[in-house]
Structures are given as structure tokens and as C-alpha cells.
Short mmCIF file of C-alpha atoms in Angstrom, two decimals:
data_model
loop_
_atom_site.label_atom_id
_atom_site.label_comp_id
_atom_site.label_asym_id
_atom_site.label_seq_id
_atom_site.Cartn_x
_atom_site.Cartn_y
_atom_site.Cartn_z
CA UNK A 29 -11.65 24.58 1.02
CA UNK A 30 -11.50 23.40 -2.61
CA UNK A 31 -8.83 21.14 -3.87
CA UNK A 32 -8.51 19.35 -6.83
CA UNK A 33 -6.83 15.18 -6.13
CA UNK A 34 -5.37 13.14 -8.99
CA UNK A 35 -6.90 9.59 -7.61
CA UNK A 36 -5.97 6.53 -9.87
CA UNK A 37 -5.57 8.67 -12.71
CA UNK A 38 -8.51 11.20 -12.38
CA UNK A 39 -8.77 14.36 -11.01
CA UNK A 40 -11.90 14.59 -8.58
CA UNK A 41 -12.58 18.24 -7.64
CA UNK A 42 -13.41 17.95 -3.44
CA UNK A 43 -14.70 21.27 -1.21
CA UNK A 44 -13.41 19.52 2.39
CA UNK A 45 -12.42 20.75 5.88
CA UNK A 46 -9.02 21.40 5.82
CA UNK A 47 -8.77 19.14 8.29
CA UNK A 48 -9.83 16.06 6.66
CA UNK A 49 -7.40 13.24 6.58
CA UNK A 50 -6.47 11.78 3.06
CA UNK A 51 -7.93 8.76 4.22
CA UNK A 52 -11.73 10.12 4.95
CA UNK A 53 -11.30 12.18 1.51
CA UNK A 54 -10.75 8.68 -0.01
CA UNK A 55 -13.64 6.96 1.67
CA UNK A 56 -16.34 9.36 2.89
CA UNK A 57 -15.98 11.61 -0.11
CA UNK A 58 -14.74 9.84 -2.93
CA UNK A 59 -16.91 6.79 -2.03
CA UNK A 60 -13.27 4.67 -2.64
CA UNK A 61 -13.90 2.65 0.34
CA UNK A 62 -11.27 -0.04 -0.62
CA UNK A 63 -8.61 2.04 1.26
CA UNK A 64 -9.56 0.49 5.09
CA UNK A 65 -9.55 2.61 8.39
CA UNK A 66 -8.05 0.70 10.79
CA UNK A 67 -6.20 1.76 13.92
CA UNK A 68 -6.97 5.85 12.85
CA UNK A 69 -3.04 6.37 14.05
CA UNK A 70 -0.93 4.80 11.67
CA UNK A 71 -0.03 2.04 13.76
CA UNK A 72 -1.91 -0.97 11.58
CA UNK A 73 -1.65 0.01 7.92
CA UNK A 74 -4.73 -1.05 6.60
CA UNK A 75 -4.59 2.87 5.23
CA UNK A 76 -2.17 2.72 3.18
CA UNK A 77 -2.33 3.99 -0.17
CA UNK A 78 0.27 4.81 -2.75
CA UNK A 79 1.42 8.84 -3.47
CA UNK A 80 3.98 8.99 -6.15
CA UNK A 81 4.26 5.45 -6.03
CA UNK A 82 5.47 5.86 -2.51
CA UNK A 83 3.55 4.00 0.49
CA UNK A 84 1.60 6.24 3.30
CA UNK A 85 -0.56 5.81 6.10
CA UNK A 86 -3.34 7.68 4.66
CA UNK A 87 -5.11 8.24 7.97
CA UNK A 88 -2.07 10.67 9.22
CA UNK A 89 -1.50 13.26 6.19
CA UNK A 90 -4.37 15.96 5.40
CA UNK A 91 -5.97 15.92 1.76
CA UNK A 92 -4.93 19.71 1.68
CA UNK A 93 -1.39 18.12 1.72
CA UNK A 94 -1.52 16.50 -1.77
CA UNK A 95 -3.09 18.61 -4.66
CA UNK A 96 -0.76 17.87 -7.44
CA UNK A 97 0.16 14.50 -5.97
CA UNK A 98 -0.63 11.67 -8.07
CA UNK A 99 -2.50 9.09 -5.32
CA UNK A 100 -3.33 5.41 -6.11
CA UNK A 101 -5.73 3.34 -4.18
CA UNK A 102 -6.09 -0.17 -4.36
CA UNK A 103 -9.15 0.34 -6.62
CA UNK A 104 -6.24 1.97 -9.43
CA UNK A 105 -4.12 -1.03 -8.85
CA UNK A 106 -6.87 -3.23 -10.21
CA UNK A 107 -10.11 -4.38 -10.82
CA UNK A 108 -11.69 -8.15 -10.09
CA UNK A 109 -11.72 -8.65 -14.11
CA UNK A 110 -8.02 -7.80 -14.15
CA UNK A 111 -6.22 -8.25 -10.97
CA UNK A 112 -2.48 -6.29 -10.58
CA UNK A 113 -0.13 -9.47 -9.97
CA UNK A 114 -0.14 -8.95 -7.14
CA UNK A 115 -3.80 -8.92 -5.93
CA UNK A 116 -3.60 -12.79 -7.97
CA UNK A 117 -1.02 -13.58 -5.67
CA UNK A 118 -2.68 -12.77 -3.06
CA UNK A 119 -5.54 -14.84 -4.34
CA UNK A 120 -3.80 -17.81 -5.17
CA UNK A 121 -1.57 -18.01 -1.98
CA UNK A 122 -4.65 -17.09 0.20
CA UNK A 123 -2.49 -14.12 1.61
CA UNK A 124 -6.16 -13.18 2.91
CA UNK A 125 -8.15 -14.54 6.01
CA UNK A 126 -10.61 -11.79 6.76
CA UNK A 127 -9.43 -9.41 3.94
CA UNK A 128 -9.59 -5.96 5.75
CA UNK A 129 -5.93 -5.48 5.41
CA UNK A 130 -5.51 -6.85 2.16
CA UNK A 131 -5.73 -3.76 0.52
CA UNK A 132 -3.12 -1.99 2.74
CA UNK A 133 -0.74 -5.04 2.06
CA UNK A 134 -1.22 -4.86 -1.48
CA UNK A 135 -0.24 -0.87 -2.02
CA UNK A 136 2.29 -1.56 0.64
CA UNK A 137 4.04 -4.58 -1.67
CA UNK A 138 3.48 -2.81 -4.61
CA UNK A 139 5.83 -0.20 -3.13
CA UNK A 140 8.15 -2.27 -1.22
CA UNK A 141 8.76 -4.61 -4.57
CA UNK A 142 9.36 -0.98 -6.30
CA UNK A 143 12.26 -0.12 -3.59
CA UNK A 144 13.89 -3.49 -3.74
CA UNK A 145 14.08 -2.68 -7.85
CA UNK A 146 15.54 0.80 -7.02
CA UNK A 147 17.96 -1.01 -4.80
CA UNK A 148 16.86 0.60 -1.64
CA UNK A 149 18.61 -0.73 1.25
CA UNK A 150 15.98 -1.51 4.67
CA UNK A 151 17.57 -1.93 8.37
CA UNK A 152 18.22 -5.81 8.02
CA UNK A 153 19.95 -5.27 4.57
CA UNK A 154 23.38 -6.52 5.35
CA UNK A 155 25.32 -4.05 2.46
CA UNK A 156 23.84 -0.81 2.30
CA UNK A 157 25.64 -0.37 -1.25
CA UNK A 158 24.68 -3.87 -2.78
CA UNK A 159 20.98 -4.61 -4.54
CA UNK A 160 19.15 -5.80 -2.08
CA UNK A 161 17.77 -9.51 -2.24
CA UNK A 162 14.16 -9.78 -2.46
CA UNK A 163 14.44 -12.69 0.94
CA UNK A 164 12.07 -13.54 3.52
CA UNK A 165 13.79 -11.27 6.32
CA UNK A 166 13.66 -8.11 3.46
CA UNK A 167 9.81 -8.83 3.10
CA UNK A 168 9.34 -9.25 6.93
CA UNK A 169 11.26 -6.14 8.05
CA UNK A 170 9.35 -3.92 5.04
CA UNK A 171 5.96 -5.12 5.58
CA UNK A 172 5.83 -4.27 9.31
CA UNK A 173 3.84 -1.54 9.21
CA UNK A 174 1.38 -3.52 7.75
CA UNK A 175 -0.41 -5.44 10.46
CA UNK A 176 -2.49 -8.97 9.86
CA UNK A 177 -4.95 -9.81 12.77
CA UNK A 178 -5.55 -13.20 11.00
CA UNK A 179 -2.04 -13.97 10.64
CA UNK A 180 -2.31 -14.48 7.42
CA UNK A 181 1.52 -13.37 7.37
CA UNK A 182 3.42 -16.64 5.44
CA UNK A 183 0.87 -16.83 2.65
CA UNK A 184 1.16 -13.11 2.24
CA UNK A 185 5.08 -13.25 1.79
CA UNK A 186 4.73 -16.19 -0.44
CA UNK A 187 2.39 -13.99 -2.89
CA UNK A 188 4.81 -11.21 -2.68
CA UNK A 189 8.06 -13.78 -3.43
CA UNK A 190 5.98 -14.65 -6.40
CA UNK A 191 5.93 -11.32 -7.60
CA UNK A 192 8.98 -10.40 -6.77
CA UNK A 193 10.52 -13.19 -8.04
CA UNK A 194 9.03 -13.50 -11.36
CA UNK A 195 10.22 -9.59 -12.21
CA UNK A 196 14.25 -10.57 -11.26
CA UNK A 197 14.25 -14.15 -10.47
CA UNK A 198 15.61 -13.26 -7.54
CA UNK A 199 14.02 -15.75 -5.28
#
């Protein structure tokens, strides 16, 4: 099957299976191997990838899904030379041990910090109908789906409080 995918900005013209995950389309096709394959069931979010600026699990949704969808990797978040502020978070608060999550964590704040702005409520927000506060049980309770084996966790929520906090000064 032939699809055209809108990955960090470019279309890329693909003739897959129609029964390849996003997530192989990304790596074994694209050669964007930044985007990690972890657990293969969306259970450890190293997958995760941004589509329409809203966080997946890119090993459970088909390519074939998303023609038209605009997809960013963590390779369109940044590049070494100029880091998103959040991947220099990351740096400077070591929120990596091994760094095979990382990127998964990274698209995964990106979005999280993006529903906090919208004022999305999350299950530990205590008023559904007030802003929510960018604290350290709102980071914990958003970021679960992204799993650490290093434990890197506290470092990680101190790069995203950084973030965070210098958009609103809300931390």
C-alpha cells in the first residue's frame, strides 16, 4: 500500500504492509530510529511520538492510520546543535541514565506541558474547572505511561518543572 506521512515537517512517500505499526514505519523505513521500541504493547512508552501535537504509543496505531496527520519524532523536536528546551533540561538535570527512554519522555513532556497550557484537567487535578498547576503530583500522574528502568524519575521531573515553569512561572 502507498501512503504519503507528514514526519517533522516532510512528507516521505512509504509503499508498506498495511499492517505496519507507525512505530516500524518510523524506524525500519524512515531510518528515524530516535523513536525507541520498547515493550512492543504500549505498556513502557519509549514509542511515543507526537501526532497533532498529541502523545501516542506509536507501536499500537498502523501507519495506514495517519496520512494527513502531521507526526513529530524526537528528531523534529531538535537537533544536538539546537536542543528543544526541553531536551537541555533533560541534559542539564541528567533526566537520563541509560537514555533509551529519553526520547519517549521528551515527546511525552512536550505534550503534557502543552495540556497543562490548555488547562486540561488529569485524575489527581483537584478542580476539574480550574488551570491546572504544573506540581510534582500533575507531572507524576501524566508521565506514567512513560516508564524509566534507570529511575531516572526525580531528575526527569525537575527538567520538566524547568520548562514548565519558565513558560508560566508556575512552579
Amino acid at each position: 500500500m502507498t501512503l504519503t506521512l507528514t514526519v517533522n515537517g516532510q512528507d516521505r512517500a512509504l509503499d508498506l504492509d498495511p499492517r505496519t505499526s507507525l512505530l516500524d514505519a518510523l524506524r525500519d523505513h524512515l531510518d528515524l530510529t530516535g523513536t525507541k521500541k520498547g515493550c512492543d504493547h504500549g505498556q513502557c512508552g519509549a514509542c511515543t511520538i507526537l501526532v497533532n501535537g498529541r502523545r501516542i504509543n506509536s507501536c499500537l496505531t498502523l501507519a495506514v492510520m495517519h496520512e494527513g496527520d502531521d507526526i513529530t519524532t524526537i528528531e523534529g523536536l531538535g537537533t544536538p546543535e539546537a536542543m528543544s528546551p526541553l531536551q537541555a533540561a533533560f541534559v542539564t538535570h541528567d533526566g537520563y541514565q541509560c537514555g533509551y527512554c529519553t526520547p519517549g519522555q521528551i515527546c511525552s513532556a512536550t505534550a503534557m506541558l502543552g495540556e497543562i497550557e490548555a488547562g486540561w484537567p488529569s485524575h489527581v487535578s483537584e478542580d476539574l474547572l480550574a488551570d491546572p498547576e504544573l506540581t510534582e503530583a500533575e507531572i507524576s500522574e501524566r508521565m506514567s505511561g512513560n516508564i524509566c528502568r534507570c529511575s531516572a524519575y526525580p531528575n526527569i521531573v525537575d527538567a520538566i518543572r524547568q520548562v514548565g515553569g519558565s513558560r508560566d512561572d508556575a512552579v
